[in-house]
Amino acid sequence: MKQLICGIDEAGRGPLAGPVTAAAVMLPEDFPFDILDDSKKLSEKKRIEIEKIIRQKALCFAVCRVEHTTIDSINILQASLLAMKNAFLSMNLPAGESINSIVKEVIIDGTFIPDFGIPGLSCTALPKADSLVPSVMAASILAKNERDRIMCSYAEIYPEYGYEKHKGYPTASHRAVCKKIGPSPIQRRTFRY
């Protein structure tokens, strides 16, 4: 099998509540790359449509999350790197293949590289990779959609916080409700609200 690029991105470094998610994606050469873009530039409806295609056509992928409690204990950067590492190591590889046999290079959106613990693995941290590298664009879409779904499920449990609207990001309304009624059980306690 030809070696391919694995793209990795995370979603949820900036919010005041909820987990951080990350995805790792490897796309085949015949993937319809023109449908991809940075998840932040796509509408929710478009992201969901594209996610279905990624899940159907990707060579392999995985999405992982790291909870708010871990974020508070190891910090958001380390939690993001952990989510990325877990996603990469959790990919559903084709039968009979190993990471070293199919991964040509890992490209991570940002400036830090997780320690994957795999000698010889070629890794590059690339700022703005989520708008430059197709597999990273795909990872950004999967990570963003997964985190949004998680936050919408928390909105059903804690409706007074409005998580379905702001997804835990530090909006004025989110800060106001935290000050009025206190932090929710999924609040990142090390973040200022």
PDB file of C-alpha atoms in Angstrom:
ATOM      1  CA  MET A   1       0.000   0.000   0.000  1.00  0.00           C
ATOM      2  CA  LYS A   2       1.240   3.495  -0.818  1.00  0.00           C
ATOM      3  CA  GLN A   3       2.267   5.637   2.140  1.00  0.00           C
ATOM      4  CA  LEU A   4       0.037   8.658   2.755  1.00  0.00           C
ATOM      5  CA  ILE A   5      -0.179  11.822   4.862  1.00  0.00           C
ATOM      6  CA  CYS A   6      -2.009  11.600   8.187  1.00  0.00           C
ATOM      7  CA  GLY A   7      -3.604  14.871   9.249  1.00  0.00           C
ATOM      8  CA  ILE A   8      -4.349  15.712  12.871  1.00  0.00           C
ATOM      9  CA  ASP A   9      -6.273  18.619  14.381  1.00  0.00           C
ATOM     10  CA  GLU A  10      -8.073  19.457  17.599  1.00  0.00           C
ATOM     11  CA  ALA A  11     -11.186  21.392  18.560  1.00  0.00           C
ATOM     12  CA  GLY A  12     -11.957  23.084  21.834  1.00  0.00           C
ATOM     13  CA  ARG A  13      -8.767  24.612  23.195  1.00  0.00           C
ATOM     14  CA  GLY A  14     -10.427  27.956  23.913  1.00  0.00           C
ATOM     15  CA  PRO A  15     -13.730  27.076  25.624  1.00  0.00           C
ATOM     16  CA  LEU A  16     -14.386  27.485  29.336  1.00  0.00           C
ATOM     17  CA  ALA A  17     -16.230  24.169  29.574  1.00  0.00           C
ATOM     18  CA  GLY A  18     -16.288  20.680  28.174  1.00  0.00           C
ATOM     19  CA  PRO A  19     -13.674  18.429  26.597  1.00  0.00           C
ATOM     20  CA  VAL A  20     -11.083  19.012  23.925  1.00  0.00           C
ATOM     21  CA  THR A  21     -11.432  16.690  20.933  1.00  0.00           C
ATOM     22  CA  ALA A  22      -8.952  15.658  18.253  1.00  0.00           C
ATOM     23  CA  ALA A  23      -9.112  13.688  15.046  1.00  0.00           C
ATOM     24  CA  ALA A  24      -6.559  11.879  12.916  1.00  0.00           C
ATOM     25  CA  VAL A  25      -7.420  11.204   9.273  1.00  0.00           C
ATOM     26  CA  MET A  26      -5.760   9.536   6.299  1.00  0.00           C
ATOM     27  CA  LEU A  27      -7.410  10.146   2.941  1.00  0.00           C
ATOM     28  CA  PRO A  28      -6.978   7.991  -0.171  1.00  0.00           C
ATOM     29  CA  GLU A  29      -5.724   9.523  -3.408  1.00  0.00           C
ATOM     30  CA  ASP A  30      -9.190   9.323  -4.991  1.00  0.00           C
ATOM     31  CA  PHE A  31     -10.897  11.319  -2.215  1.00  0.00           C
ATOM     32  CA  PRO A  32     -13.003  14.305  -3.479  1.00  0.00           C
ATOM     33  CA  PHE A  33     -10.558  16.863  -2.011  1.00  0.00           C
ATOM     34  CA  ASP A  34     -12.423  19.868  -3.430  1.00  0.00           C
ATOM     35  CA  ILE A  35     -15.182  19.482  -0.802  1.00  0.00           C
ATOM     36  CA  LEU A  36     -12.737  20.151   2.057  1.00  0.00           C
ATOM     37  CA  ASP A  37     -11.970  23.405   3.853  1.00  0.00           C
ATOM     38  CA  ASP A  38     -11.036  24.622   7.306  1.00  0.00           C
ATOM     39  CA  SER A  39     -13.918  23.643   9.604  1.00  0.00           C
ATOM     40  CA  LYS A  40     -14.173  27.245  10.839  1.00  0.00           C
ATOM     41  CA  LYS A  41     -15.022  28.393   7.297  1.00  0.00           C
ATOM     42  CA  LEU A  42     -17.866  25.915   6.825  1.00  0.00           C
ATOM     43  CA  SER A  43     -21.454  26.123   8.002  1.00  0.00           C
ATOM     44  CA  GLU A  44     -22.630  23.474  10.455  1.00  0.00           C
ATOM     45  CA  LYS A  45     -24.820  21.922   7.765  1.00  0.00           C
ATOM     46  CA  LYS A  46     -21.918  21.725   5.299  1.00  0.00           C
ATOM     47  CA  ARG A  47     -19.565  20.265   7.937  1.00  0.00           C
ATOM     48  CA  ILE A  48     -22.062  17.504   8.697  1.00  0.00           C
ATOM     49  CA  GLU A  49     -22.460  16.694   4.988  1.00  0.00           C
ATOM     50  CA  ILE A  50     -18.697  16.536   4.495  1.00  0.00           C
ATOM     51  CA  GLU A  51     -18.221  14.474   7.667  1.00  0.00           C
ATOM     52  CA  LYS A  52     -20.403  11.720   6.206  1.00  0.00           C
ATOM     53  CA  ILE A  53     -18.183  11.567   3.121  1.00  0.00           C
ATOM     54  CA  ILE A  54     -14.984  11.582   5.191  1.00  0.00           C
ATOM     55  CA  ARG A  55     -16.276   8.710   7.336  1.00  0.00           C
ATOM     56  CA  GLN A  56     -17.270   6.735   4.214  1.00  0.00           C
ATOM     57  CA  LYS A  57     -14.189   7.348   2.093  1.00  0.00           C
ATOM     58  CA  ALA A  58     -11.243   7.899   4.465  1.00  0.00           C
ATOM     59  CA  LEU A  59      -8.613   5.188   4.460  1.00  0.00           C
ATOM     60  CA  CYS A  60      -8.671   5.391   8.251  1.00  0.00           C
ATOM     61  CA  PHE A  61      -9.570   7.861  10.988  1.00  0.00           C
ATOM     62  CA  ALA A  62     -10.277   8.224  14.686  1.00  0.00           C
ATOM     63  CA  VAL A  63     -11.726  10.901  16.950  1.00  0.00           C
ATOM     64  CA  CYS A  64     -10.845  11.121  20.652  1.00  0.00           C
ATOM     65  CA  ARG A  65     -11.660  13.408  23.552  1.00  0.00           C
ATOM     66  CA  VAL A  66      -9.966  14.478  26.742  1.00  0.00           C
ATOM     67  CA  GLU A  67     -12.300  15.562  29.525  1.00  0.00           C
ATOM     68  CA  HIS A  68     -12.389  18.872  31.385  1.00  0.00           C
ATOM     69  CA  THR A  69     -11.046  17.242  34.543  1.00  0.00           C
ATOM     70  CA  THR A  70      -7.896  16.134  32.724  1.00  0.00           C
ATOM     71  CA  ILE A  71      -7.574  19.594  31.145  1.00  0.00           C
ATOM     72  CA  ASP A  72      -7.589  21.045  34.656  1.00  0.00           C
ATOM     73  CA  SER A  73      -4.982  18.582  35.903  1.00  0.00           C
ATOM     74  CA  ILE A  74      -2.449  18.696  33.029  1.00  0.00           C
ATOM     75  CA  ASN A  75      -3.348  22.018  31.256  1.00  0.00           C
ATOM     76  CA  ILE A  76      -5.041  22.600  27.913  1.00  0.00           C
ATOM     77  CA  LEU A  77      -1.910  22.289  25.769  1.00  0.00           C
ATOM     78  CA  GLN A  78      -0.986  18.910  27.234  1.00  0.00           C
ATOM     79  CA  ALA A  79      -4.626  17.769  27.037  1.00  0.00           C
ATOM     80  CA  SER A  80      -4.785  18.780  23.351  1.00  0.00           C
ATOM     81  CA  LEU A  81      -1.574  16.874  22.610  1.00  0.00           C
ATOM     82  CA  LEU A  82      -2.942  13.851  24.489  1.00  0.00           C
ATOM     83  CA  ALA A  83      -6.173  13.932  22.469  1.00  0.00           C
ATOM     84  CA  MET A  84      -4.139  14.129  19.242  1.00  0.00           C
ATOM     85  CA  LYS A  85      -1.898  11.241  20.295  1.00  0.00           C
ATOM     86  CA  ASN A  86      -4.896   9.111  21.274  1.00  0.00           C
ATOM     87  CA  ALA A  87      -6.658   9.825  17.972  1.00  0.00           C
ATOM     88  CA  PHE A  88      -3.565   8.917  15.957  1.00  0.00           C
ATOM     89  CA  LEU A  89      -2.943   5.692  17.867  1.00  0.00           C
ATOM     90  CA  SER A  90      -6.659   4.749  17.682  1.00  0.00           C
ATOM     91  CA  MET A  91      -7.004   4.904  13.892  1.00  0.00           C
ATOM     92  CA  ASN A  92      -8.737   1.917  12.347  1.00  0.00           C
ATOM     93  CA  LEU A  93      -5.824   0.836  10.098  1.00  0.00           C
ATOM     94  CA  PRO A  94      -6.501  -1.383   7.082  1.00  0.00           C
ATOM     95  CA  ALA A  95      -6.057  -5.096   7.815  1.00  0.00           C
ATOM     96  CA  GLY A  96      -2.450  -6.179   7.899  1.00  0.00           C
ATOM     97  CA  GLU A  97      -1.066  -2.632   7.923  1.00  0.00           C
ATOM     98  CA  SER A  98       0.965  -0.890  10.603  1.00  0.00           C
ATOM     99  CA  ILE A  99       1.402   2.838  11.199  1.00  0.00           C
ATOM    100  CA  ASN A 100       4.955   2.703   9.866  1.00  0.00           C
ATOM    101  CA  SER A 101       3.863   0.882   6.719  1.00  0.00           C
ATOM    102  CA  ILE A 102       1.178   3.362   5.634  1.00  0.00           C
ATOM    103  CA  VAL A 103       2.050   6.727   7.211  1.00  0.00           C
ATOM    104  CA  LYS A 104       4.445   8.773   5.087  1.00  0.00           C
ATOM    105  CA  GLU A 105       4.207  11.817   7.353  1.00  0.00           C
ATOM    106  CA  VAL A 106       2.025  13.149  10.142  1.00  0.00           C
ATOM    107  CA  ILE A 107       1.025  16.794   9.804  1.00  0.00           C
ATOM    108  CA  ILE A 108      -0.382  18.461  12.894  1.00  0.00           C
ATOM    109  CA  ASP A 109      -2.198  21.786  12.848  1.00  0.00           C
ATOM    110  CA  GLY A 110      -0.330  24.173  15.119  1.00  0.00           C
ATOM    111  CA  THR A 111       3.145  24.498  16.570  1.00  0.00           C
ATOM    112  CA  PHE A 112       3.480  21.457  18.843  1.00  0.00           C
ATOM    113  CA  ILE A 113       3.934  17.761  18.078  1.00  0.00           C
ATOM    114  CA  PRO A 114       2.604  15.070  20.418  1.00  0.00           C
ATOM    115  CA  ASP A 115       5.003  12.345  21.526  1.00  0.00           C
ATOM    116  CA  PHE A 116       3.574   9.386  19.649  1.00  0.00           C
ATOM    117  CA  GLY A 117       6.247   7.027  20.971  1.00  0.00           C
ATOM    118  CA  ILE A 118       6.985   5.667  17.492  1.00  0.00           C
ATOM    119  CA  PRO A 119      10.663   5.830  16.500  1.00  0.00           C
ATOM    120  CA  GLY A 120      11.301   7.142  13.002  1.00  0.00           C
ATOM    121  CA  LEU A 121       7.819   8.588  12.518  1.00  0.00           C
ATOM    122  CA  SER A 122       8.045  11.751  10.403  1.00  0.00           C
ATOM    123  CA  CYS A 123       6.011  14.557  12.007  1.00  0.00           C
ATOM    124  CA  THR A 124       5.532  18.216  11.113  1.00  0.00           C
ATOM    125  CA  ALA A 125       3.737  20.906  13.099  1.00  0.00           C
ATOM    126  CA  LEU A 126       2.287  23.399  10.633  1.00  0.00           C
ATOM    127  CA  PRO A 127       0.349  26.504  11.663  1.00  0.00           C
ATOM    128  CA  LYS A 128      -2.803  26.940   9.541  1.00  0.00           C
ATOM    129  CA  ALA A 129      -2.535  23.340   8.293  1.00  0.00           C
ATOM    130  CA  ASP A 130      -6.324  23.133   8.725  1.00  0.00           C
ATOM    131  CA  SER A 131      -6.652  25.433   5.711  1.00  0.00           C
ATOM    132  CA  LEU A 132      -3.686  24.053   3.731  1.00  0.00           C
ATOM    133  CA  VAL A 133      -3.514  20.261   4.031  1.00  0.00           C
ATOM    134  CA  PRO A 134      -6.548  18.178   2.979  1.00  0.00           C
ATOM    135  CA  SER A 135      -6.173  15.450   5.607  1.00  0.00           C
ATOM    136  CA  VAL A 136      -5.832  18.110   8.319  1.00  0.00           C
ATOM    137  CA  MET A 137      -8.936  19.873   6.965  1.00  0.00           C
ATOM    138  CA  ALA A 138     -10.775  16.553   7.262  1.00  0.00           C
ATOM    139  CA  ALA A 139      -9.484  16.095  10.818  1.00  0.00           C
ATOM    140  CA  SER A 140     -10.613  19.612  11.747  1.00  0.00           C
ATOM    141  CA  ILE A 141     -14.135  18.823  10.505  1.00  0.00           C
ATOM    142  CA  LEU A 142     -14.378  15.548  12.443  1.00  0.00           C
ATOM    143  CA  ALA A 143     -12.994  17.071  15.647  1.00  0.00           C
ATOM    144  CA  LYS A 144     -15.258  20.133  15.466  1.00  0.00           C
ATOM    145  CA  ASN A 145     -18.416  18.139  14.726  1.00  0.00           C
ATOM    146  CA  GLU A 146     -17.714  15.656  17.512  1.00  0.00           C
ATOM    147  CA  ARG A 147     -17.117  18.404  20.073  1.00  0.00           C
ATOM    148  CA  ASP A 148     -20.269  20.257  18.985  1.00  0.00           C
ATOM    149  CA  ARG A 149     -22.319  17.061  19.453  1.00  0.00           C
ATOM    150  CA  ILE A 150     -20.841  16.533  22.912  1.00  0.00           C
ATOM    151  CA  MET A 151     -21.657  20.097  23.945  1.00  0.00           C
ATOM    152  CA  CYS A 152     -25.216  19.796  22.614  1.00  0.00           C
ATOM    153  CA  SER A 153     -25.668  16.650  24.708  1.00  0.00           C
ATOM    154  CA  TYR A 154     -24.439  18.587  27.758  1.00  0.00           C
ATOM    155  CA  ALA A 155     -26.961  21.321  26.894  1.00  0.00           C
ATOM    156  CA  GLU A 156     -29.731  18.780  27.528  1.00  0.00           C
ATOM    157  CA  ILE A 157     -28.298  17.995  30.965  1.00  0.00           C
ATOM    158  CA  TYR A 158     -27.488  21.604  31.896  1.00  0.00           C
ATOM    159  CA  PRO A 159     -29.957  23.678  29.833  1.00  0.00           C
ATOM    160  CA  GLU A 160     -29.441  26.883  31.822  1.00  0.00           C
ATOM    161  CA  TYR A 161     -25.884  27.253  30.441  1.00  0.00           C
ATOM    162  CA  GLY A 162     -26.827  27.441  26.745  1.00  0.00           C
ATOM    163  CA  TYR A 163     -24.119  25.041  25.571  1.00  0.00           C
ATOM    164  CA  GLU A 164     -26.038  24.306  22.384  1.00  0.00           C
ATOM    165  CA  LYS A 165     -25.449  27.916  21.333  1.00  0.00           C
ATOM    166  CA  HIS A 166     -21.892  28.785  22.362  1.00  0.00           C
ATOM    167  CA  LYS A 167     -20.466  25.258  22.793  1.00  0.00           C
ATOM    168  CA  GLY A 168     -18.668  26.370  25.953  1.00  0.00           C
ATOM    169  CA  TYR A 169     -16.703  29.193  24.342  1.00  0.00           C
ATOM    170  CA  PRO A 170     -16.182  32.366  26.405  1.00  0.00           C
ATOM    171  CA  THR A 171     -19.122  34.374  25.104  1.00  0.00           C
ATOM    172  CA  ALA A 172     -20.656  37.174  27.160  1.00  0.00           C
ATOM    173  CA  SER A 173     -23.751  35.056  27.852  1.00  0.00           C
ATOM    174  CA  HIS A 174     -21.678  32.072  28.984  1.00  0.00           C
ATOM    175  CA  ARG A 175     -19.588  34.207  31.345  1.00  0.00           C
ATOM    176  CA  ALA A 176     -22.731  35.899  32.674  1.00  0.00           C
ATOM    177  CA  VAL A 177     -24.531  32.656  33.534  1.00  0.00           C
ATOM    178  CA  CYS A 178     -21.418  31.315  35.291  1.00  0.00           C
ATOM    179  CA  LYS A 179     -21.205  34.465  37.387  1.00  0.00           C
ATOM    180  CA  LYS A 180     -24.932  34.385  38.126  1.00  0.00           C
ATOM    181  CA  ILE A 181     -25.463  30.722  39.065  1.00  0.00           C
ATOM    182  CA  GLY A 182     -21.900  29.413  39.338  1.00  0.00           C
ATOM    183  CA  PRO A 183     -19.901  27.039  37.155  1.00  0.00           C
ATOM    184  CA  SER A 184     -21.511  23.968  35.653  1.00  0.00           C
ATOM    185  CA  PRO A 185     -20.156  20.498  36.474  1.00  0.00           C
ATOM    186  CA  ILE A 186     -18.263  20.476  33.139  1.00  0.00           C
ATOM    187  CA  GLN A 187     -16.602  23.857  33.658  1.00  0.00           C
ATOM    188  CA  ARG A 188     -12.835  23.981  33.302  1.00  0.00           C
ATOM    189  CA  ARG A 189     -11.927  25.191  36.788  1.00  0.00           C
ATOM    190  CA  THR A 190      -8.482  26.444  35.742  1.00  0.00           C
ATOM    191  CA  PHE A 191     -10.015  28.786  33.149  1.00  0.00           C
ATOM    192  CA  ARG A 192     -11.260  32.245  34.180  1.00  0.00           C
ATOM    193  CA  TYR A 193     -14.960  32.842  33.639  1.00  0.00           C
TER     194      TYR A 193
END
